[in-house]
mmCIF file of C-alpha atoms in Angstrom:
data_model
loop_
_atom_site.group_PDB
_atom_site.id
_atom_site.type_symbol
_atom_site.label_atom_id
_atom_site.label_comp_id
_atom_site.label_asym_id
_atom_site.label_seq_id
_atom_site.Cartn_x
_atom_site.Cartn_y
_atom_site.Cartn_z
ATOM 1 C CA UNK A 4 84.174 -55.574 -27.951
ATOM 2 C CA UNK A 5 83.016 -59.054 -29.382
ATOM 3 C CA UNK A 6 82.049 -60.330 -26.673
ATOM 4 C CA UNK A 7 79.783 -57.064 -25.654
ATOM 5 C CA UNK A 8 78.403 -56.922 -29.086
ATOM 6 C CA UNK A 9 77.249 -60.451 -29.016
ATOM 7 C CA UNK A 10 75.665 -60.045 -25.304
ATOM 8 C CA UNK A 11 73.436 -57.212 -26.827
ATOM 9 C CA UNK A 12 72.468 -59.126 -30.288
ATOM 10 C CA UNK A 13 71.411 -62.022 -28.034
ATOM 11 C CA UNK A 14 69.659 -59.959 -25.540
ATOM 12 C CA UNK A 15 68.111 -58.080 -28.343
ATOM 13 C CA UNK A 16 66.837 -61.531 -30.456
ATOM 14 C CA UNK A 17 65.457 -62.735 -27.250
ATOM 15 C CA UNK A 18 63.679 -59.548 -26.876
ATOM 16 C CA UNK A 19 62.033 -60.366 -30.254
ATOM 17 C CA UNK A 20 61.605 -63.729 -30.309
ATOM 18 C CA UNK A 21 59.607 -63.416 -26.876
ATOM 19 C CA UNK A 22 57.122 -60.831 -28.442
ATOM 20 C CA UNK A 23 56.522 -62.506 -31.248
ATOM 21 C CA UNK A 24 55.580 -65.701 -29.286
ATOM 22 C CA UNK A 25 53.496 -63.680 -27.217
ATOM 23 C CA UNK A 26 51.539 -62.369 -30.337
ATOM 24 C CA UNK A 27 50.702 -65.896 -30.978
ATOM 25 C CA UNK A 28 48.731 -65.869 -27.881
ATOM 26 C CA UNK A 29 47.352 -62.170 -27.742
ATOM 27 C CA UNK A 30 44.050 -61.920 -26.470
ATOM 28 C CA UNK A 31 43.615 -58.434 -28.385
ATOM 29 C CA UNK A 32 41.085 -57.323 -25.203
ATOM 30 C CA UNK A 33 41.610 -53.495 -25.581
ATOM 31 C CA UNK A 34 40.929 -53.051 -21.791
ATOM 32 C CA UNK A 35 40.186 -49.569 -20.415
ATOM 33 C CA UNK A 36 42.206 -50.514 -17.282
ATOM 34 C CA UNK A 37 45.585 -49.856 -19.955
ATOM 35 C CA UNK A 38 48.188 -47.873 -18.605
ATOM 36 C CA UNK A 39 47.552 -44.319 -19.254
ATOM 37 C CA UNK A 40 50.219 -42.366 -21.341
ATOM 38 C CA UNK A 41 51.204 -39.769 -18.766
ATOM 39 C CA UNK A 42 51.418 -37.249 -21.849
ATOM 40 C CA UNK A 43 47.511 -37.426 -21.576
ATOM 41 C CA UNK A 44 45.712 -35.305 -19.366
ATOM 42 C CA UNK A 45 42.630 -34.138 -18.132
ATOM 43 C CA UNK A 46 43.239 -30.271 -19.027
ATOM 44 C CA UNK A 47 44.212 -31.780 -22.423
ATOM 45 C CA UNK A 48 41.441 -33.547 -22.809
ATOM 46 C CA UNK A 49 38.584 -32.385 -24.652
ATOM 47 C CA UNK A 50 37.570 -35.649 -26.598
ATOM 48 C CA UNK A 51 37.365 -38.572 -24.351
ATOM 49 C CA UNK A 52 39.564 -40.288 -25.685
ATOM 50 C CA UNK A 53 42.928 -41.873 -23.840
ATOM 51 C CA UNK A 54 46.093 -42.607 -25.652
ATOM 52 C CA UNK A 55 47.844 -46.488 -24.562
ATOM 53 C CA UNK A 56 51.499 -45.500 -22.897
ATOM 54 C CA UNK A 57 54.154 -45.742 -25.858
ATOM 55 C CA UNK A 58 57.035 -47.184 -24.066
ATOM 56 C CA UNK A 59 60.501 -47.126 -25.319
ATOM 57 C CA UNK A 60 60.874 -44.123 -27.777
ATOM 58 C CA UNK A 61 62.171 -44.207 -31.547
ATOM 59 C CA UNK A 62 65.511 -42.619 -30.039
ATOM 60 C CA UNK A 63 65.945 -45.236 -27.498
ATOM 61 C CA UNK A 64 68.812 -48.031 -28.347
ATOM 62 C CA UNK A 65 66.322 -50.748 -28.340
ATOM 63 C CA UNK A 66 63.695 -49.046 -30.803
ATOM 64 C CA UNK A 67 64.740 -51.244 -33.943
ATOM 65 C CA UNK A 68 63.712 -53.661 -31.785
ATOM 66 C CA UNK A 69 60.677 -53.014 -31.043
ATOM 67 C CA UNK A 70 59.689 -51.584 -34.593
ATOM 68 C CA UNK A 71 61.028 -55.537 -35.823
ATOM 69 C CA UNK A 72 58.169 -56.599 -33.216
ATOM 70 C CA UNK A 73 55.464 -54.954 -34.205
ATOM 71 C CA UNK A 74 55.956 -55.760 -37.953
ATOM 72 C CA UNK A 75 56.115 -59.444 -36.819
ATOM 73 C CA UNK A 76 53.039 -58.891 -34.577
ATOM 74 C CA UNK A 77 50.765 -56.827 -37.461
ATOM 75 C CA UNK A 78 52.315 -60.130 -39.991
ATOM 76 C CA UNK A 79 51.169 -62.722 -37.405
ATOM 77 C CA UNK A 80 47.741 -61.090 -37.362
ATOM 78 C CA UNK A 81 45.287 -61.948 -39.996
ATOM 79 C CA UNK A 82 41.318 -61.383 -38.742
ATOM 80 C CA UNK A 83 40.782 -57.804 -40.271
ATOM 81 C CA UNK A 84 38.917 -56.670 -36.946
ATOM 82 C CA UNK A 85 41.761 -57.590 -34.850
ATOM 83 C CA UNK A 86 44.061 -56.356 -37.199
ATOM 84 C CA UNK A 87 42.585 -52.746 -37.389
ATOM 85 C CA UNK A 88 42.192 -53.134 -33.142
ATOM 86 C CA UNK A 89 46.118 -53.760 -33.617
ATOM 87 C CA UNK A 90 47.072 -51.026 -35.506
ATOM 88 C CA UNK A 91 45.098 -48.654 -33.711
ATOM 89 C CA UNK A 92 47.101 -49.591 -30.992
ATOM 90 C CA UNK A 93 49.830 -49.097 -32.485
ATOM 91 C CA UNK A 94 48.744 -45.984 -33.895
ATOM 92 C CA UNK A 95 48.067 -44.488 -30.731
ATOM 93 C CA UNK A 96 51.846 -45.635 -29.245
ATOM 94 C CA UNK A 97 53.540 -44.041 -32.161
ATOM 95 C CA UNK A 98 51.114 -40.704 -31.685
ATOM 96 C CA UNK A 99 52.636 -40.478 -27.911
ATOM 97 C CA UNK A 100 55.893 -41.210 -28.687
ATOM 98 C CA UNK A 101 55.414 -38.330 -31.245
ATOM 99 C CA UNK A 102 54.307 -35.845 -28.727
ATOM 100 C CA UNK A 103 57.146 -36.926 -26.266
ATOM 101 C CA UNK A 104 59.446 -36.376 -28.999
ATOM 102 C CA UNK A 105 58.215 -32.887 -30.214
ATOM 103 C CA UNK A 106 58.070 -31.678 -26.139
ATOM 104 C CA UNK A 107 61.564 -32.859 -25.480
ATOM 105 C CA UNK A 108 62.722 -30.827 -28.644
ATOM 106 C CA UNK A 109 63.661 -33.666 -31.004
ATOM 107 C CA UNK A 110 60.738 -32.201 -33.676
ATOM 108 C CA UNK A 111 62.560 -34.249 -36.525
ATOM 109 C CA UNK A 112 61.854 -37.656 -35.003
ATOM 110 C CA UNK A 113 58.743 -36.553 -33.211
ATOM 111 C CA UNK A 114 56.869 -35.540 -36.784
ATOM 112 C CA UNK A 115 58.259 -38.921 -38.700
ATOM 113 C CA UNK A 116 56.848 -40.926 -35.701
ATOM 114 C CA UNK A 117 53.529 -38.562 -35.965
ATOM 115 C CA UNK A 118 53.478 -39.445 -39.553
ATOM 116 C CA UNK A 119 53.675 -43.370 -38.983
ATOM 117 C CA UNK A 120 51.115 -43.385 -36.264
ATOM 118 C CA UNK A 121 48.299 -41.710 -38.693
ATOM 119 C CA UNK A 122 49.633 -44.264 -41.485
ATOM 120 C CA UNK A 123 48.873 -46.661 -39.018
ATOM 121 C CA UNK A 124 45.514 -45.199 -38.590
ATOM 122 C CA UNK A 125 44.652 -45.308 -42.115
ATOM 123 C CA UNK A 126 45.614 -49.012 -42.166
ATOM 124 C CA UNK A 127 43.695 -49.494 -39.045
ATOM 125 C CA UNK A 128 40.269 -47.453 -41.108
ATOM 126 C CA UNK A 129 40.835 -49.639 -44.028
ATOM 127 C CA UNK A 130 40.891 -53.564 -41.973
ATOM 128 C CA UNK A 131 37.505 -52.312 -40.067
ATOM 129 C CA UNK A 132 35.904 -51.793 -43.734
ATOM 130 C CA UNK A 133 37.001 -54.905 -44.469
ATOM 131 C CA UNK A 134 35.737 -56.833 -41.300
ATOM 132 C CA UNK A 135 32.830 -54.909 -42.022
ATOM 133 C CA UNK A 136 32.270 -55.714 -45.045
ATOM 134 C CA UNK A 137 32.762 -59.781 -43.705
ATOM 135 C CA UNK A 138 29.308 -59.139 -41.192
ATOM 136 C CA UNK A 139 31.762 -59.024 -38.558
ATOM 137 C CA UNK A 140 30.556 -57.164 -35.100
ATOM 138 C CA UNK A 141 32.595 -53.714 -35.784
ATOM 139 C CA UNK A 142 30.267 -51.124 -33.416
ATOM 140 C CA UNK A 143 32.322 -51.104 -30.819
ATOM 141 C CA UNK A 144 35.663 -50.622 -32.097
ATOM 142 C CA UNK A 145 33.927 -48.059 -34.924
ATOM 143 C CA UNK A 146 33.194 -45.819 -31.817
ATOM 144 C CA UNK A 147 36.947 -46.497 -30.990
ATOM 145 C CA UNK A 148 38.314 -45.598 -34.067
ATOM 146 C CA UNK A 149 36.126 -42.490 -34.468
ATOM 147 C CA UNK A 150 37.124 -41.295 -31.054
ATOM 148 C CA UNK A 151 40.965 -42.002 -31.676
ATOM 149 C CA UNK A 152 40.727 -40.213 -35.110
ATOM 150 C CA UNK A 153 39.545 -36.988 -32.943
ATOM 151 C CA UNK A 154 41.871 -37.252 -30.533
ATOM 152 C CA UNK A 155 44.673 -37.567 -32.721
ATOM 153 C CA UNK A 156 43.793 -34.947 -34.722
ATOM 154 C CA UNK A 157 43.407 -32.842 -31.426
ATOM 155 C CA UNK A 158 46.554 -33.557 -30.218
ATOM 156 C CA UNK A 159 48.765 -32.790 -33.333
ATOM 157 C CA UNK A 160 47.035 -29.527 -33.657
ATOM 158 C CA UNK A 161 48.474 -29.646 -29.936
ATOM 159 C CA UNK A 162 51.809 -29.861 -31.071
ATOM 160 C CA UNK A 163 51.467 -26.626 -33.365
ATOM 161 C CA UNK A 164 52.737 -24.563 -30.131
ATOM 162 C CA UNK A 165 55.988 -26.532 -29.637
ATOM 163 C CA UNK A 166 57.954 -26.296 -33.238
ATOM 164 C CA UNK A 167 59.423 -23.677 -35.414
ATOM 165 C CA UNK A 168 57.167 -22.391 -38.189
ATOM 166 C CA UNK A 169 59.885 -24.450 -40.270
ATOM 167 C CA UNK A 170 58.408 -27.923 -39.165
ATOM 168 C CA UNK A 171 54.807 -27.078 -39.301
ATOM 169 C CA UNK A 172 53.956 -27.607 -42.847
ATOM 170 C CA UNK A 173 54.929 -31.016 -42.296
ATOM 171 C CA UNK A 174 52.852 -31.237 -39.579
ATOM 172 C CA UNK A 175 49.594 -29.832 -41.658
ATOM 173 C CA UNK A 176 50.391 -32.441 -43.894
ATOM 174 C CA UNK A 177 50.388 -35.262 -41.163
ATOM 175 C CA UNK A 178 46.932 -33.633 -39.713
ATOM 176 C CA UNK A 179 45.496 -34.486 -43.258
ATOM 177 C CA UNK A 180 45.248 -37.958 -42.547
ATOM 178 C CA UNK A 181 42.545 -37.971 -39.195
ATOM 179 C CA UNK A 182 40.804 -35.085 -41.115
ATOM 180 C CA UNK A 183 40.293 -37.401 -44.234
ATOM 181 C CA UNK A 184 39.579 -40.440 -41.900
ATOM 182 C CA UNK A 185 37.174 -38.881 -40.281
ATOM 183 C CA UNK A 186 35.326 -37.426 -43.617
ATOM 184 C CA UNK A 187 35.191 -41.167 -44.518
ATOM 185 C CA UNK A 188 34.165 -42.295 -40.786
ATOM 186 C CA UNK A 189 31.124 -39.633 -41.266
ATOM 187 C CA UNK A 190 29.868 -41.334 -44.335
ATOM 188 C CA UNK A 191 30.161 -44.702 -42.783
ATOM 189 C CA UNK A 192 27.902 -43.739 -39.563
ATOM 190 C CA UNK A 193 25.339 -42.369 -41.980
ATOM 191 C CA UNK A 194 24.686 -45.460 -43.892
ATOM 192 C CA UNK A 195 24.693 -47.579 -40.566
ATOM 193 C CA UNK A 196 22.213 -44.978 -39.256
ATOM 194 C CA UNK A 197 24.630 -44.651 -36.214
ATOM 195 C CA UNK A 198 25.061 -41.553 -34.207
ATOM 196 C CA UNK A 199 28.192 -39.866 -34.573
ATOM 197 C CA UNK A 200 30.774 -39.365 -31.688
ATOM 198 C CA UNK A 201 30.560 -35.010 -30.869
ATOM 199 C CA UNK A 202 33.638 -33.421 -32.811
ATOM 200 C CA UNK A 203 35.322 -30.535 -31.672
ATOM 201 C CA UNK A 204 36.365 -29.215 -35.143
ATOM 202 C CA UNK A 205 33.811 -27.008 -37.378
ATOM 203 C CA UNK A 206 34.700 -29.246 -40.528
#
């Protein structure tokens, strides 16, 4: 038993140790050539908007690994623009492991993971304003981060159909976050005079 548990606490620190030495070098290119999350799809798609694959799963053995890696990745990472690219990202993997979650029944897990993923989103709102405020070159990802807000709003009103009325007060509360993030997005396109990405919702 020693000898097992020690395999998988040195496979696991060698896990971590690798990512965070790769954050050291990340290149933060958002590419559209990502992997698509296979939980997106084109009949689901009504804003244009696709979601990065989210890879292991908060239920998966390895998870606490992971988390420990992003936490060392977002601490490693001090430009505000690349930080809010960063947790976008990450925003978006913990919005598909969310959905995966809710689909395969485990609602619980699925809403606290849908509930990280728009705190991540927030963050990822308030390091733009920053970089913006700096004079740094934001259009590009401000289109991004509109777009995302959409989309995740879109797909947790998504997830409505596939939990108990029990669970979905919870998840009203979660859909607060895009909806106020993209109030504050709207006032941010008006002052730069910039023409705002098409929204599906009325408000």
């Amino acid at each position: 038993r020693f000898l097992i548990l020690a395999s998988v606490l040195v496979f696991a620190g060698g896990v971590l140790i690798t990512s965070i030495l790769r954050t050291a070098s990340a290149s933060y290119a958002f590419s559209p050539t990502v992997k698509p999350s296979p939980i997106t799809t084109e009949k689901s798609e009504g804003v244009k908007y696709t979601l990065s694959y989210p890879g292991i799963l908060p239920d998966h053995f390895l998870w606490s690994v992971k988390a420990a890696r992003d936490k060392a990745w977002l601490f490693l990472t001090t430009d505000p623009l690349k930080k809010s690219e960063l947790l976008l990202l990450l925003a978006d993997k913990r919005l598909g492991a969310a959905k995966a979650l809710i689909e395969g029944g485990k609602t619980e897990q699925g809403l606290s993971a849908a509930t990280r993923a728009e705190k991540y989103l927030e963050e990822s709102f308030k390091h733009e304003e920053i970089a913006r405020n700096k004079g740094g070159d934001i259009n590009d990802h401000l289109n991004r981060l509109a777009l995302a807000t959409l989309k995740h709003r879109e797909i947790l009103e998504g997830l409505k159909g596939s939990m108990s009325e029990d669970f979905k007060p919870s998840l009203s509360q979660t859909i607060d976050y895009p909806k106020k993030i993209w109030g504050d997005l709207k006032g941010v396109f008006n002052s730069l005079k910039k023409p705002l990405p098409t929204s599906p919702f009325e408000d």
